[in-house]
Short mmCIF file of C-alpha atoms in Angstrom, two decimals:
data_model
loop_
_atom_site.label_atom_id
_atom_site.label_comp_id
_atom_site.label_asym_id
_atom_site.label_seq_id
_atom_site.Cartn_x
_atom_site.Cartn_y
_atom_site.Cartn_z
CA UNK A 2 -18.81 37.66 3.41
CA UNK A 3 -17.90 41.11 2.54
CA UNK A 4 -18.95 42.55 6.10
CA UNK A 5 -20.49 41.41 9.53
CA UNK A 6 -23.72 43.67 9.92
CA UNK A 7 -26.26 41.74 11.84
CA UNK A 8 -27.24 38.12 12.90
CA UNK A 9 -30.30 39.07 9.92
CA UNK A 10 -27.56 39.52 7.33
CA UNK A 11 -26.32 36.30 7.70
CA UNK A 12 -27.36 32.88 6.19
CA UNK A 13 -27.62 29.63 8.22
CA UNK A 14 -25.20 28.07 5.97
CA UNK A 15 -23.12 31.24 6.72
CA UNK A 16 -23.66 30.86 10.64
CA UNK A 17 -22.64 26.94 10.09
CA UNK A 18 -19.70 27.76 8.37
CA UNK A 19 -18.46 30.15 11.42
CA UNK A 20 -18.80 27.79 14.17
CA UNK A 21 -17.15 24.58 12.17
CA UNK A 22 -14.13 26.72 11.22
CA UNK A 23 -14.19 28.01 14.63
CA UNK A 24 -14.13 24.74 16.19
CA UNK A 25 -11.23 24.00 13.74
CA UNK A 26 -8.82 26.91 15.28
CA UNK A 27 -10.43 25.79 18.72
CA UNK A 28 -8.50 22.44 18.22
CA UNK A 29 -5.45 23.46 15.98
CA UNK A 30 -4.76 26.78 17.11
CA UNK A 31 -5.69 27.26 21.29
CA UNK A 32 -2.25 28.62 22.18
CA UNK A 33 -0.59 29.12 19.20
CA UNK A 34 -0.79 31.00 16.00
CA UNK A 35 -1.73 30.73 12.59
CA UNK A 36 0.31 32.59 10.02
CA UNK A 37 -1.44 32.38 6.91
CA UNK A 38 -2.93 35.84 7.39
CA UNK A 39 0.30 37.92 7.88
CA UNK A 40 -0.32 40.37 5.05
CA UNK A 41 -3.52 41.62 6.73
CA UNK A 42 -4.33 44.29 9.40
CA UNK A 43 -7.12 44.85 11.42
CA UNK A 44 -8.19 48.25 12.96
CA UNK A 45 -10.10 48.20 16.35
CA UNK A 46 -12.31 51.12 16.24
CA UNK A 47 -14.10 50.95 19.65
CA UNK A 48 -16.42 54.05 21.04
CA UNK A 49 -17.89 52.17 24.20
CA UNK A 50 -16.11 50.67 26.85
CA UNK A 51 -14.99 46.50 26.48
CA UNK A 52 -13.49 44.29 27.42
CA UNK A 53 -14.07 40.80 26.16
CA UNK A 54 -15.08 41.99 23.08
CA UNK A 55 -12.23 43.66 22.38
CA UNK A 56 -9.45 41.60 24.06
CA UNK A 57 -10.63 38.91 22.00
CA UNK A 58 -10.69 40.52 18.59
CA UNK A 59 -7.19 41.49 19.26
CA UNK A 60 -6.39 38.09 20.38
CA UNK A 61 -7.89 36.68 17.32
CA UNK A 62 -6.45 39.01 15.00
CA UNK A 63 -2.83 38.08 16.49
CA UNK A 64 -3.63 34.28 16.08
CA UNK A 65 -4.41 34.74 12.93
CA UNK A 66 -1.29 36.66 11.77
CA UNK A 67 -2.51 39.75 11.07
CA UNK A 68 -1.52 43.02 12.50
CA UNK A 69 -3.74 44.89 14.90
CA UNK A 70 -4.42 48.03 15.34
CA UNK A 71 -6.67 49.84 18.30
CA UNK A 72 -8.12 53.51 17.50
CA UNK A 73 -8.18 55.80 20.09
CA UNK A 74 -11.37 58.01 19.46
CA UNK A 75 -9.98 60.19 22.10
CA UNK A 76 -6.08 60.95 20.43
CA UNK A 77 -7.67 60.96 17.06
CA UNK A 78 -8.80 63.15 13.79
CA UNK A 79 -12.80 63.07 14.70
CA UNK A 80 -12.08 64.99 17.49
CA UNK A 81 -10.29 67.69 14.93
CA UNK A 82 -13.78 67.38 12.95
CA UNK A 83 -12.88 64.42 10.68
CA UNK A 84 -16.06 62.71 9.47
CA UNK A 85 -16.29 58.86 9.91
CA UNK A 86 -16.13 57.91 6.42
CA UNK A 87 -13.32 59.75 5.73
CA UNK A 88 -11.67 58.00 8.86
CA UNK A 89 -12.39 54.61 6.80
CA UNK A 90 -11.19 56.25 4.00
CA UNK A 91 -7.42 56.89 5.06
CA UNK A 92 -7.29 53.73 7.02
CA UNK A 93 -8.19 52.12 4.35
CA UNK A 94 -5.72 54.30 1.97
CA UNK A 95 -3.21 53.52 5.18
CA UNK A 96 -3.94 49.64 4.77
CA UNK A 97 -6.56 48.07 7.08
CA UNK A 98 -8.26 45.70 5.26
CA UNK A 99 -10.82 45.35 8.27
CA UNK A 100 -12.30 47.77 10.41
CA UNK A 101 -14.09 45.85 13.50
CA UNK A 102 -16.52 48.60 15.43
CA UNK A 103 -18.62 49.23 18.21
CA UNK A 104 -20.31 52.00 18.64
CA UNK A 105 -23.26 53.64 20.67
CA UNK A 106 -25.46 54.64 17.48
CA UNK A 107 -28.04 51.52 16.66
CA UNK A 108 -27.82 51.65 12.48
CA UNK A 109 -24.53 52.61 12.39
CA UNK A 110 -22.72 49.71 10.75
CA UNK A 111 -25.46 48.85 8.10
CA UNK A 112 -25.52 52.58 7.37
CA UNK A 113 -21.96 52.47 6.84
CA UNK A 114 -21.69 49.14 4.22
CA UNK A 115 -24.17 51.07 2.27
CA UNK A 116 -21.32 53.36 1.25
CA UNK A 117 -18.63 51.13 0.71
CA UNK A 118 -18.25 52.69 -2.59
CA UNK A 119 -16.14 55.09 -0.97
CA UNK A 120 -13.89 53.32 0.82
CA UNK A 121 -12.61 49.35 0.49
CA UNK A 122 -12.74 48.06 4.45
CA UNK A 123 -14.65 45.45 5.21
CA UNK A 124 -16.63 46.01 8.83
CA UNK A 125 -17.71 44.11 11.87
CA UNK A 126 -20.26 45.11 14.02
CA UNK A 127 -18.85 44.50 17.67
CA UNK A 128 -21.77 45.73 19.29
CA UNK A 129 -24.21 48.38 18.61
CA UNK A 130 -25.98 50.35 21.13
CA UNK A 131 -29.25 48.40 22.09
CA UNK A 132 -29.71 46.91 18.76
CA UNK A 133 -27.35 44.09 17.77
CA UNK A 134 -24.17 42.47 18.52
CA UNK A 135 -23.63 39.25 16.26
CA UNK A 136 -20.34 37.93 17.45
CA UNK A 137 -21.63 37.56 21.46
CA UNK A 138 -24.58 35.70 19.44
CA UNK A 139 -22.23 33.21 17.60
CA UNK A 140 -20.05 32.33 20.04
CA UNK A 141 -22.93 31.79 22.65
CA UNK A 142 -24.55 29.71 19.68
CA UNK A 143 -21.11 27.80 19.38
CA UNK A 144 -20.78 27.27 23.38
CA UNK A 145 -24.63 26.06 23.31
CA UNK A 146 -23.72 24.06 20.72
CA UNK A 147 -20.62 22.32 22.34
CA UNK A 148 -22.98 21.72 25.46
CA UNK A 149 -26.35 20.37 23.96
CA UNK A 150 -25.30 19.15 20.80
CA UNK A 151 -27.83 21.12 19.20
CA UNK A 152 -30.38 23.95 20.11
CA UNK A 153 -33.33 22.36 18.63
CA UNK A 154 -36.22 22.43 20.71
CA UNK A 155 -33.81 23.29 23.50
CA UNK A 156 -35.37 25.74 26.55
CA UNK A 157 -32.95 28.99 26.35
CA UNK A 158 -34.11 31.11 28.96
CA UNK A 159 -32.97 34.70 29.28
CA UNK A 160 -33.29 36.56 32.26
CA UNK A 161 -32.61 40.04 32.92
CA UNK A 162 -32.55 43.70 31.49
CA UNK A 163 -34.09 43.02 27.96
CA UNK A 164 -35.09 45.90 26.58
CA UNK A 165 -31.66 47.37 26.58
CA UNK A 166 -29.55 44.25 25.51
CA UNK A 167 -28.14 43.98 21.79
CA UNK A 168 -27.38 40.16 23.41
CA UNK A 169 -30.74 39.33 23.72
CA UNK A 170 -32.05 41.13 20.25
CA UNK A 171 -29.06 39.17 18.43
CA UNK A 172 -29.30 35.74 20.73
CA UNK A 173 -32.91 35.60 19.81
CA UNK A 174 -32.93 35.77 16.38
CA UNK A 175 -29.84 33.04 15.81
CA UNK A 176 -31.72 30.71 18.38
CA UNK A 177 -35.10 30.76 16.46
CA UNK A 178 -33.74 29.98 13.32
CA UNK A 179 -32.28 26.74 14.49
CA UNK A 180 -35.51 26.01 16.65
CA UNK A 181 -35.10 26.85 20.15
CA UNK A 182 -37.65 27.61 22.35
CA UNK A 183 -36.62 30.94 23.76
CA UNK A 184 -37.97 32.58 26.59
CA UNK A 185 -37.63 36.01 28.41
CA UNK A 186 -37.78 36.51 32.02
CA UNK A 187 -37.53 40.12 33.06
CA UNK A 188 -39.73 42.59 35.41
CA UNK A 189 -41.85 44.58 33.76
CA UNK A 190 -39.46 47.91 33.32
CA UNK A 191 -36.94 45.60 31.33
CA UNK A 192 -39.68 43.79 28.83
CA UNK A 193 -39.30 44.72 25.50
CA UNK A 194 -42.46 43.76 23.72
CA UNK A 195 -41.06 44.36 19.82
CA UNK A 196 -39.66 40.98 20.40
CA UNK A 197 -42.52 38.77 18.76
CA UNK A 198 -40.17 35.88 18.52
CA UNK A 199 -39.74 35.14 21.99
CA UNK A 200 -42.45 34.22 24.68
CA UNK A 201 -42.37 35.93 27.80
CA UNK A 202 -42.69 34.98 31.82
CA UNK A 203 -42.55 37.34 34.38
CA UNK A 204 -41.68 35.00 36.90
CA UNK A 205 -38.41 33.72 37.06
CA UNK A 206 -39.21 29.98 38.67
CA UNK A 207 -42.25 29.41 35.86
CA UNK A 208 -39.30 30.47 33.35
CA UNK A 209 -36.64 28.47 34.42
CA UNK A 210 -38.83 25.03 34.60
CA UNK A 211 -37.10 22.92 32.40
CA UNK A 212 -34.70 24.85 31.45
CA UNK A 213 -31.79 23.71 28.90
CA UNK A 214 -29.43 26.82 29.13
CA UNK A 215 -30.46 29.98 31.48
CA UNK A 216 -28.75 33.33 30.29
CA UNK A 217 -27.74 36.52 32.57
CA UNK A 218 -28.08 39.71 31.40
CA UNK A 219 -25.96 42.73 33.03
CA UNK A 220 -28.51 45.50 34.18
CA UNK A 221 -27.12 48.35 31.53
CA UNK A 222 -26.52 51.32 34.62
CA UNK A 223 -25.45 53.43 31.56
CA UNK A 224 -28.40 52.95 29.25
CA UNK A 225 -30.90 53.53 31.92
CA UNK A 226 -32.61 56.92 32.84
CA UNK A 227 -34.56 55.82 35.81
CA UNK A 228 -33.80 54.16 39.49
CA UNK A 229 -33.44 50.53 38.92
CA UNK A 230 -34.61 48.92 42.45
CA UNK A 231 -31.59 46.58 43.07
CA UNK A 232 -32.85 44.87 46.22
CA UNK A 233 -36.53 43.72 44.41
CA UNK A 234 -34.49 42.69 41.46
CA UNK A 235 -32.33 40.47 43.30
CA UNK A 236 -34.75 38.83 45.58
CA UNK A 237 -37.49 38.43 42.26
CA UNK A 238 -34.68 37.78 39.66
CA UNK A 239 -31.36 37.12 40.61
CA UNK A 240 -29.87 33.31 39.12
CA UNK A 241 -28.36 31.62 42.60
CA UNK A 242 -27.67 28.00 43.66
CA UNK A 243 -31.74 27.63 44.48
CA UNK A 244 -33.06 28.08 41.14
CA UNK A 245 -31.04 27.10 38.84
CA UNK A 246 -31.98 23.88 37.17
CA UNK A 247 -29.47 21.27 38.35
CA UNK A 248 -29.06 19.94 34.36
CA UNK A 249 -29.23 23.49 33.01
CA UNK A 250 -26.06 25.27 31.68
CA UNK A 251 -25.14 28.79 32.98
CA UNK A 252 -24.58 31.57 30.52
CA UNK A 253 -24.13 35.23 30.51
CA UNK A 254 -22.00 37.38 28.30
CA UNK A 255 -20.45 39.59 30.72
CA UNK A 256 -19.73 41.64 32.52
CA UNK A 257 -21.34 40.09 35.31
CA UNK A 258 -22.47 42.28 38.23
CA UNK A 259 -21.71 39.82 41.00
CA UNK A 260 -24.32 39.40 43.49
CA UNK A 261 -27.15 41.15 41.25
CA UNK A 262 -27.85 39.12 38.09
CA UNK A 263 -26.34 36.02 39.18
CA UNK A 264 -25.01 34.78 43.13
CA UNK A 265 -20.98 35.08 43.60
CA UNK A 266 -21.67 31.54 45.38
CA UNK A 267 -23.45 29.95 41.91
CA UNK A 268 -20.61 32.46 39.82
CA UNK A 269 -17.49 30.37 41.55
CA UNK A 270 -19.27 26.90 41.57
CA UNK A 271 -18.80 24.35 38.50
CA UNK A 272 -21.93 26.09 36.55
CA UNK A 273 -20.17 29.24 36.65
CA UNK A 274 -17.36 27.75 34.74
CA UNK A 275 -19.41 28.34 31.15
CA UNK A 276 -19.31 31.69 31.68
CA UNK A 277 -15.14 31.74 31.41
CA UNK A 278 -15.31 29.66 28.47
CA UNK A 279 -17.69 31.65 26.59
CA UNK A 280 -15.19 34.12 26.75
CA UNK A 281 -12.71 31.56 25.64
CA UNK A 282 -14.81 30.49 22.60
CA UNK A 283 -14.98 34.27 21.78
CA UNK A 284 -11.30 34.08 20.39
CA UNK A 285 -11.82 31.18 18.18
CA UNK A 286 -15.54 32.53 16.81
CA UNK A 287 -13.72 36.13 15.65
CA UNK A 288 -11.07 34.11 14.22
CA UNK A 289 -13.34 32.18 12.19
CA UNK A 290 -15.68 35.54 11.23
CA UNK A 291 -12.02 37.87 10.22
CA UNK A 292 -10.92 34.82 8.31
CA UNK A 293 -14.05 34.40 6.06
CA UNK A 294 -14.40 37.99 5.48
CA UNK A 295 -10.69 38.46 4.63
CA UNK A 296 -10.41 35.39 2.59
CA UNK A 297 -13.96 36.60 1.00
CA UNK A 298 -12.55 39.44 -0.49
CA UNK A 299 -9.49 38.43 -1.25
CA UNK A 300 -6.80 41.70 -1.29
#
């Protein structure tokens, strides 16, 4: 692998290959750190707010021996004018060997790997605006996994603000290619309907009937233009103690609004344990994905 684009991008060999060798540093390296990669460096280059995401890049990156590096958008060049290619480009010329982004502009990292002529980083989407984010994908992939065995013909239900979730977009298309049976439970203003690949039921206790693995999705305040009425939402859609399958698995990839997608009661039980270690996994899934892309192209 040369970059990280897109769950699309990515073979299921490819997927396979990132969850064994992140089970691997999940069992050899939990607490400790792995100092093969000490020659590398890895710039954080992140234009929306994170937390997770971020903490556990950095956290990987450290594990892994390589040097990290975060960009402040706010104390750098691009506010001077600088273009972002010719940011890569002196990075680059500086020494990062990977340049792990997130930014606001859906496109953005595929339209950057398209001219990697002009600069020699390799990049990893960490989330991009509505459209994708691939690493939240593969490590919910790799928690499902550690659960259920597998997700074949496994019920993955995912409730909440669709339309504007890269989560969902990327979630979807890993689950479907290892046959899940995903579906969508949202009220009508969060339905996305380009989403072919995944049935859809408006009600939330038809949805969560049988249910394997349920998924949360935080209502995106800062993606939405219109009123979003909270207390309908929560009595039509919130995930509590009541309907919550007693064998399903609790998921969400955070933040959590407590008390809106999912009950602080159901958050602080046993179910709401899964939650913590997706987080958890999170480290030793970017570990795996910065490992196979620097080993890939081998500096």
């Amino acid at each position: 692998m040369k970059h990280l684009i897109d769950i699309k991008h990515l073979t299921n060999d490819e997927i396979l290959q990132i969850t064994e060798l992140a089970s691997y540093y999940e069992d050899h390296v939990p607490y400790g750190t792995q100092k093969k990669k000490q020659a590398g460096s890895v710039a954080l280059l992140f234009f929306e707010n994170s937390t997770r995401t971020r903490f556990s890049f950095e956290m990987a990156s450290k594990k892994l021996g390589f040097s990290a590096f975060n960009f402040d958008a706010q104390k750098s060049s691009i506010l001077k004018g600088e273009g972002f290619f010719d940011t890569l480009n002196n990075l680059n010329a500086i020494g990062c060997d990977i340049a792990v982004i997130r930014h606001s502009k859906e496109g953005f990292i595929e339209e950057l790997a398209k001219n990697e002529y002009s600069y020699g980083l390799s990049l990893v989407n960490a989330g991009e605006g509505k459209a994708s984010h691939p690493t939240q994908a593969l490590l919910d992939f790799y928690t499902l996994k550690k659960h259920l065995k597998t997700v074949e013909n496994k019920k993955i239900v995912i409730v909440g603000d669709i339309i504007h979730s890269r989560v969902a977009k990327s979630n979807i298309e890993l689950l479907n290619r290892f046959g899940a049976h995903v579906v969508c439970c949202s009220p009508s203003y969060f339905e996305d309907w380009t989403l072919t690949s995944a049935k859809y039921e408006p009600n939330l206790k038809t949805a969560l009937k049988d249910a394997d693995a349920v998924m949360g999705l935080r209502i995106q305040k800062e993606r939405i233009e219109t009123r979003v009425p909270y207390a309908q939402y929560i009595e039509d859609y919130q995930i509590n103690e009541t309907n919550l399958p007693q064998s399903a698995i609790l998921m969400h990839p955070g933040p959590v609004n407590r008390d809106v997608e999912i009950s602080g009661a159901l958050l602080d039980s046993d179910k709401g344990k899964v939650i913590i270690e997706q987080a958890r996994n999170g480290v030793f899934v970017r570990m795996a994905v910065l490992d196979l892309i620097y080993e890939g192209v081998k500096r």
